[in-house]
Amino acid sequence: MTTLITTPFGFNSTAAEVLDGVDLSGKRAVVTGAASGIGIETARALAGAGAAVTLAVRDVDRGSEVAADILESTGNEQGAVASLELTDPVSIDAFADAWNGPLHILVNNAGVMALPDRTLTAAGQETQFATNHLGHFRLAVGLHGALAAAEGARIVSVSSSAHLRSPVIFDDLNYSFLEYDGWAAYGQSKTANILFAVGVSQRWAGEGITANALMPGSIRTGLQRHLDREWYERVREELKDSMPVKSPGQGAATSVLLAASPLVEGISGRYFEDVNEAEVIPERGGLGGRGVAPYALDPANAERLWDRSLELIGGADA
C-alpha cells in the first residue's frame, strides 16, 4: 500500500504560491483550454516561473488576449497561442504535427461539463467523452515523441470529483442504450481522465514520462455554462460548508503542483485534490464528494481504456 503524498499546501493555496521559487527556465509547456477559468491561471503560473507556455485554445482571438495579459503580468515573452479543437481529429493532428522539439509539460485542462442533452460528434462519439478524454488522448499520443524527448516530461490530467458518479461504461460509451444523464456522462469522462494518467504510468514510465490527475475544486467558470443557473446556485448554497468555492488561482494550484513542483518529482498514476493526494474511498457520499474511486485507479481498467481509445482514434499502439 503506497503512502499518500502530502505537501505544505492546501485548499487556500494559489498556483503562484505553489510555484514560488520554482525555476522553469528552458521548459516548454502546453495548456489546453487556456483561454478561460483555471486554464488562464495555470498558464500564468507556469509562465511566471519562466516556462515557455503555448495556449492551446478553440478561440485564438481570445487566446491572444489572454497571452497579452499573461505577458503583462509576468514579463515572460516566450508565450504562444495555437488553435486546438478537441473534437476535431484534423485540428489535433495539425497541432501535434506542428510541434517541434521537446515538450516538458502537457496540461490537459480543457473540457465541457454536464451537457443537458445527448450529443454526438461527427465521428458518432458522445461529446463529453470525446472532448474531455478522447481529444486529450489523441493529443498526448500525437505528442508522445516530444514528451519522451524532454527526458522527464509531466502530463497533468484535469479530472473532477464527478468521476465518483460513474465508471467508464465500456459496453456503452456513447449512451446508445442507457438513458442519457448529463452528470453521469460527465462523470464517465472524468474517470477516463484519471485512468489515462494510470495508463501513462504503465506504458510510458520507461521514457521518463509521468502523469497524474486532479480535482481542481469548485470554481465558478465558463465550465458551468450548460447548467440550470437556479439549480446550480441552490446546490452551491447547500455545499458551501463542505465544498466552498475557490478562486481560479486556487483552482489552478493542484494543476501546477503536478506540472512543475519538485514535491511530486517522479510520482505518477495518482489522483490529487487540494494540492495533496486523495484517499481511495469505498463509496460515494453526496454531491461534492471527496476522494477517489477504486475503479478510477484500477490498472486493468486503465489498460482496457487505453486499448479502446486507440481503436476509437484509429491509432497505432503507443
Short mmCIF file of C-alpha atoms in Angstrom, two decimals:
data_model
loop_
_atom_site.label_atom_id
_atom_site.label_comp_id
_atom_site.label_asym_id
_atom_site.label_seq_id
_atom_site.Cartn_x
_atom_site.Cartn_y
_atom_site.Cartn_z
CA MET A 1 0.00 0.00 0.00
CA THR A 2 1.51 3.31 -1.10
CA THR A 3 1.90 6.28 1.21
CA LEU A 4 -0.22 9.27 0.26
CA ILE A 5 1.74 12.28 -1.00
CA THR A 6 1.30 15.30 1.26
CA THR A 7 2.54 18.86 0.75
CA PRO A 8 2.68 22.09 2.79
CA PHE A 9 -0.16 23.43 0.63
CA GLY A 10 -3.91 23.12 0.92
CA PHE A 11 -7.33 24.42 -0.05
CA ASN A 12 -6.43 28.11 0.13
CA SER A 13 -3.10 27.85 -1.67
CA THR A 14 -2.76 29.57 -5.04
CA ALA A 15 -0.90 28.47 -8.14
CA ALA A 16 1.62 31.28 -7.68
CA GLU A 17 2.32 30.17 -4.11
CA VAL A 18 2.84 26.55 -5.15
CA LEU A 19 5.43 27.55 -7.75
CA ASP A 20 7.15 30.20 -5.64
CA GLY A 21 10.88 29.60 -6.02
CA VAL A 22 10.47 27.05 -8.85
CA ASP A 23 12.55 27.86 -11.93
CA LEU A 24 11.09 26.61 -15.22
CA SER A 25 13.52 28.43 -17.49
CA GLY A 26 14.15 26.37 -20.60
CA LYS A 27 10.98 24.32 -20.10
CA ARG A 28 8.17 24.24 -22.66
CA ALA A 29 4.54 23.73 -21.71
CA VAL A 30 1.17 23.31 -23.40
CA VAL A 31 -2.07 24.15 -21.57
CA THR A 32 -5.32 23.24 -23.30
CA GLY A 33 -8.35 25.39 -22.62
CA ALA A 34 -6.06 28.21 -21.51
CA ALA A 35 -8.39 30.99 -22.64
CA SER A 36 -10.67 30.80 -19.61
CA GLY A 37 -11.03 29.75 -15.98
CA ILE A 38 -8.26 27.83 -14.28
CA GLY A 39 -6.55 27.34 -17.62
CA ILE A 40 -5.57 31.02 -17.60
CA GLU A 41 -4.15 30.84 -14.09
CA THR A 42 -2.34 27.58 -14.80
CA ALA A 43 -0.66 29.15 -17.81
CA ARG A 44 0.08 32.35 -15.88
CA ALA A 45 1.77 30.50 -13.02
CA LEU A 46 3.89 28.38 -15.37
CA ALA A 47 4.89 31.46 -17.34
CA GLY A 48 5.63 33.32 -14.12
CA ALA A 49 8.08 30.56 -13.22
CA GLY A 50 9.86 31.02 -16.56
CA ALA A 51 8.30 28.38 -18.82
CA ALA A 52 7.54 28.99 -22.50
CA VAL A 53 3.78 28.31 -22.47
CA THR A 54 1.64 27.59 -25.52
CA LEU A 55 -2.04 28.30 -25.02
CA ALA A 56 -3.93 25.62 -26.97
CA VAL A 57 -7.38 27.10 -27.49
CA ARG A 58 -10.51 26.98 -29.62
CA ASP A 59 -10.81 30.77 -29.83
CA VAL A 60 -7.46 32.11 -30.99
CA ASP A 61 -8.55 35.74 -30.67
CA ARG A 62 -9.50 35.22 -27.04
CA GLY A 63 -6.31 33.23 -26.52
CA SER A 64 -4.27 36.14 -27.86
CA GLU A 65 -5.93 38.48 -25.36
CA VAL A 66 -5.07 36.10 -22.53
CA ALA A 67 -1.48 35.77 -23.79
CA ALA A 68 -1.12 39.55 -23.78
CA ASP A 69 -2.43 39.70 -20.22
CA ILE A 70 -0.03 36.96 -19.09
CA LEU A 71 2.86 38.80 -20.74
CA GLU A 72 1.92 42.00 -18.93
CA SER A 73 1.63 40.28 -15.55
CA THR A 74 4.74 38.06 -15.80
CA GLY A 75 7.05 39.78 -18.24
CA ASN A 76 7.62 36.41 -19.92
CA GLU A 77 7.78 36.98 -23.70
CA GLN A 78 8.00 33.31 -24.69
CA GLY A 79 4.26 32.63 -24.79
CA ALA A 80 2.44 31.41 -27.90
CA VAL A 81 -1.14 30.75 -28.96
CA ALA A 82 -2.26 27.85 -31.15
CA SER A 83 -5.61 26.60 -32.40
CA LEU A 84 -6.92 23.34 -30.95
CA GLU A 85 -10.40 21.83 -31.27
CA LEU A 86 -10.55 18.64 -29.22
CA THR A 87 -13.49 17.12 -31.11
CA ASP A 88 -11.75 17.56 -34.46
CA PRO A 89 -9.06 14.96 -35.23
CA VAL A 90 -7.68 17.14 -38.04
CA SER A 91 -7.15 20.03 -35.61
CA ILE A 92 -5.50 17.80 -33.01
CA ASP A 93 -3.17 16.17 -35.51
CA ALA A 94 -2.25 19.55 -37.00
CA PHE A 95 -1.29 20.83 -33.56
CA ALA A 96 0.83 17.77 -32.80
CA ASP A 97 2.46 17.74 -36.24
CA ALA A 98 3.41 21.41 -35.93
CA TRP A 99 5.20 20.89 -32.62
CA ASN A 100 8.98 20.87 -32.85
CA GLY A 101 11.40 19.86 -30.12
CA PRO A 102 10.80 18.53 -26.62
CA LEU A 103 7.66 19.15 -24.57
CA HIS A 104 8.22 19.18 -20.83
CA ILE A 105 4.69 19.84 -19.54
CA LEU A 106 1.30 18.96 -21.04
CA VAL A 107 -1.72 20.15 -19.05
CA ASN A 108 -4.93 18.57 -20.35
CA ASN A 109 -7.21 21.20 -18.89
CA ALA A 110 -9.97 21.91 -21.42
CA GLY A 111 -13.39 20.35 -21.04
CA VAL A 112 -17.17 20.50 -21.22
CA MET A 113 -19.50 19.66 -18.35
CA ALA A 114 -22.96 18.19 -17.87
CA LEU A 115 -24.40 18.71 -21.34
CA PRO A 116 -28.18 18.57 -20.79
CA ASP A 117 -28.90 16.55 -23.93
CA ARG A 118 -27.07 13.66 -25.52
CA THR A 119 -24.98 14.99 -28.38
CA LEU A 120 -22.56 13.18 -30.65
CA THR A 121 -19.50 14.37 -32.51
CA ALA A 122 -19.12 13.99 -36.26
CA ALA A 123 -17.44 10.65 -35.51
CA GLY A 124 -20.50 9.49 -33.55
CA GLN A 125 -18.93 9.74 -30.09
CA GLU A 126 -20.65 11.18 -27.01
CA THR A 127 -19.42 14.76 -26.83
CA GLN A 128 -18.21 14.87 -23.22
CA PHE A 129 -16.24 11.63 -23.54
CA ALA A 130 -14.89 12.76 -26.92
CA THR A 131 -13.82 16.19 -25.68
CA ASN A 132 -12.63 15.50 -22.15
CA HIS A 133 -10.92 12.19 -22.80
CA LEU A 134 -10.51 11.13 -26.42
CA GLY A 135 -9.35 14.51 -27.70
CA HIS A 136 -6.72 14.78 -24.99
CA PHE A 137 -5.73 11.14 -25.50
CA ARG A 138 -5.17 11.74 -29.22
CA LEU A 139 -3.19 14.89 -28.43
CA ALA A 140 -0.91 13.09 -25.95
CA VAL A 141 -0.31 10.19 -28.34
CA GLY A 142 0.48 12.69 -31.10
CA LEU A 143 2.95 14.47 -28.81
CA HIS A 144 4.42 11.27 -27.40
CA GLY A 145 7.74 11.71 -29.16
CA ALA A 146 8.10 15.30 -27.95
CA LEU A 147 7.27 14.25 -24.39
CA ALA A 148 9.81 11.43 -24.49
CA ALA A 149 12.44 13.82 -25.85
CA ALA A 150 12.04 16.02 -22.76
CA GLU A 151 13.54 13.27 -20.57
CA GLY A 152 11.28 13.89 -17.60
CA ALA A 153 8.04 15.22 -19.05
CA ARG A 154 4.92 15.58 -16.95
CA ILE A 155 1.31 15.22 -18.06
CA VAL A 156 -1.46 16.74 -15.96
CA SER A 157 -4.98 15.38 -16.44
CA VAL A 158 -7.67 17.66 -15.01
CA SER A 159 -10.43 15.42 -13.68
CA SER A 160 -13.22 16.09 -11.15
CA SER A 161 -14.98 14.71 -8.11
CA ALA A 162 -17.74 13.97 -10.63
CA HIS A 163 -15.77 10.83 -11.51
CA LEU A 164 -17.44 9.38 -8.41
CA ARG A 165 -20.71 9.42 -10.37
CA SER A 166 -19.71 6.86 -12.97
CA PRO A 167 -17.02 4.42 -14.00
CA VAL A 168 -16.16 4.12 -17.68
CA ILE A 169 -19.03 2.15 -19.18
CA PHE A 170 -17.09 0.16 -21.75
CA ASP A 171 -20.16 -1.54 -23.19
CA ASP A 172 -21.98 1.73 -23.86
CA LEU A 173 -19.57 4.66 -24.03
CA ASN A 174 -21.98 6.73 -26.13
CA TYR A 175 -25.19 6.10 -24.17
CA SER A 176 -26.67 4.31 -27.14
CA PHE A 177 -28.73 2.09 -24.81
CA LEU A 178 -28.51 3.59 -21.34
CA GLU A 179 -30.73 6.55 -20.61
CA TYR A 180 -28.56 9.61 -21.03
CA ASP A 181 -27.75 11.63 -17.93
CA GLY A 182 -25.51 14.66 -18.33
CA TRP A 183 -23.82 14.27 -14.98
CA ALA A 184 -23.22 10.54 -15.40
CA ALA A 185 -21.73 11.12 -18.85
CA TYR A 186 -19.51 13.85 -17.44
CA GLY A 187 -18.51 11.52 -14.62
CA GLN A 188 -17.55 8.80 -17.09
CA SER A 189 -15.29 11.23 -18.96
CA LYS A 190 -13.64 12.37 -15.72
CA THR A 191 -12.98 8.78 -14.67
CA ALA A 192 -11.36 8.32 -18.07
CA ASN A 193 -9.09 11.29 -17.31
CA ILE A 194 -7.78 9.52 -14.22
CA LEU A 195 -7.41 6.17 -15.95
CA PHE A 196 -5.42 7.91 -18.69
CA ALA A 197 -2.88 9.03 -16.09
CA VAL A 198 -2.69 5.47 -14.78
CA GLY A 199 -2.22 4.25 -18.34
CA VAL A 200 0.65 6.65 -18.97
CA SER A 201 2.36 5.43 -15.80
CA GLN A 202 2.04 1.86 -17.09
CA ARG A 203 3.18 2.45 -20.67
CA TRP A 204 5.49 5.46 -20.81
CA ALA A 205 7.32 5.38 -17.47
CA GLY A 206 10.42 3.94 -19.12
CA GLU A 207 10.69 7.13 -21.18
CA GLY A 208 10.68 9.32 -18.10
CA ILE A 209 7.09 10.49 -18.66
CA THR A 210 4.87 10.82 -15.60
CA ALA A 211 1.16 11.64 -15.41
CA ASN A 212 -1.24 12.43 -12.61
CA ALA A 213 -4.86 13.50 -12.36
CA LEU A 214 -6.59 16.00 -10.12
CA MET A 215 -9.77 17.58 -8.85
CA PRO A 216 -9.29 21.38 -9.03
CA GLY A 217 -12.17 22.19 -6.68
CA SER A 218 -15.38 24.12 -7.12
CA ILE A 219 -14.66 27.24 -9.17
CA ARG A 220 -17.17 29.48 -10.92
CA THR A 221 -16.02 29.50 -14.54
CA GLY A 222 -17.49 29.12 -18.02
CA LEU A 223 -17.46 25.36 -17.48
CA GLN A 224 -20.85 25.69 -15.79
CA ARG A 225 -22.46 27.37 -18.81
CA HIS A 226 -24.70 24.38 -19.59
CA LEU A 227 -26.15 24.11 -16.08
CA ASP A 228 -29.52 25.38 -14.92
CA ARG A 229 -28.45 28.50 -13.03
CA GLU A 230 -31.18 28.32 -10.39
CA TRP A 231 -30.37 24.68 -9.66
CA TYR A 232 -26.63 25.37 -9.63
CA GLU A 233 -26.89 28.24 -7.15
CA ARG A 234 -29.15 26.19 -4.87
CA VAL A 235 -26.65 23.32 -4.87
CA ARG A 236 -23.76 25.71 -4.25
CA GLU A 237 -25.59 27.08 -1.21
CA GLU A 238 -26.14 23.56 0.13
CA LEU A 239 -22.46 22.71 -0.34
CA LYS A 240 -20.91 25.96 0.80
CA ASP A 241 -19.59 24.43 4.03
CA SER A 242 -18.44 21.04 2.70
CA MET A 243 -17.21 22.30 -0.67
CA PRO A 244 -16.60 26.07 -0.65
CA VAL A 245 -15.87 27.92 -3.86
CA LYS A 246 -12.26 28.56 -4.86
CA SER A 247 -10.83 31.39 -6.91
CA PRO A 248 -9.36 30.42 -10.30
CA GLY A 249 -5.90 30.93 -8.83
CA GLN A 250 -6.67 28.48 -6.04
CA GLY A 251 -8.26 26.08 -8.53
CA ALA A 252 -5.07 26.04 -10.59
CA ALA A 253 -2.85 25.25 -7.59
CA THR A 254 -3.10 21.46 -7.85
CA SER A 255 -2.56 21.56 -11.61
CA VAL A 256 0.73 23.43 -11.29
CA LEU A 257 1.86 21.25 -8.38
CA LEU A 258 1.62 18.24 -10.68
CA ALA A 259 3.03 20.14 -13.65
CA ALA A 260 6.17 21.52 -12.09
CA SER A 261 6.69 21.18 -8.35
CA PRO A 262 9.72 19.21 -7.13
CA LEU A 263 7.46 17.86 -4.36
CA VAL A 264 5.97 15.33 -6.79
CA GLU A 265 9.06 14.55 -8.84
CA GLY A 266 8.80 11.01 -10.22
CA ILE A 267 5.25 10.49 -8.92
CA SER A 268 2.84 9.03 -11.48
CA GLY A 269 -0.58 7.47 -11.86
CA ARG A 270 -2.18 9.15 -8.85
CA TYR A 271 -5.10 11.48 -8.10
CA PHE A 272 -4.83 14.72 -6.14
CA GLU A 273 -7.20 17.28 -4.62
CA ASP A 274 -6.48 20.46 -2.64
CA VAL A 275 -2.78 20.15 -3.56
CA ASN A 276 -2.40 16.76 -1.84
CA GLU A 277 -3.01 13.17 -2.88
CA ALA A 278 -6.57 11.99 -2.29
CA GLU A 279 -7.59 8.89 -0.38
CA VAL A 280 -9.26 5.94 -2.06
CA ILE A 281 -12.83 5.72 -0.74
CA PRO A 282 -15.19 2.72 -0.56
CA GLU A 283 -18.33 4.57 -1.64
CA ARG A 284 -19.54 7.97 -2.82
CA GLY A 285 -21.15 10.33 -0.36
CA GLY A 286 -23.34 13.10 -1.73
CA LEU A 287 -22.74 15.98 -4.10
CA GLY A 288 -19.24 17.36 -3.87
CA GLY A 289 -17.72 14.12 -2.64
CA ARG A 290 -14.05 13.85 -1.80
CA GLY A 291 -11.57 11.08 -2.51
CA VAL A 292 -11.03 8.81 -5.48
CA ALA A 293 -12.97 5.73 -6.54
CA PRO A 294 -11.06 2.42 -6.77
CA TYR A 295 -12.29 1.86 -10.33
CA ALA A 296 -10.59 5.09 -11.43
CA LEU A 297 -7.15 3.81 -10.39
CA ASP A 298 -7.58 0.20 -11.48
CA PRO A 299 -4.70 -0.89 -13.76
CA ALA A 300 -6.89 -3.32 -15.70
CA ASN A 301 -9.44 -0.59 -16.39
CA ALA A 302 -6.63 1.71 -17.50
CA GLU A 303 -5.28 -0.91 -19.89
CA ARG A 304 -8.71 -1.59 -21.33
CA LEU A 305 -9.43 2.12 -21.79
CA TRP A 306 -6.07 2.70 -23.49
CA ASP A 307 -6.67 -0.09 -25.98
CA ARG A 308 -10.25 1.05 -26.65
CA SER A 309 -9.15 4.65 -27.07
CA LEU A 310 -6.54 3.64 -29.62
CA GLU A 311 -9.25 1.84 -31.56
CA LEU A 312 -11.52 4.89 -31.45
CA ILE A 313 -8.87 7.30 -32.72
CA GLY A 314 -7.65 4.80 -35.30
CA GLY A 315 -4.12 4.97 -33.95
CA ALA A 316 -1.29 2.52 -33.60
CA ASP A 317 -0.15 1.25 -30.24
CA ALA A 318 1.84 3.82 -28.28
#
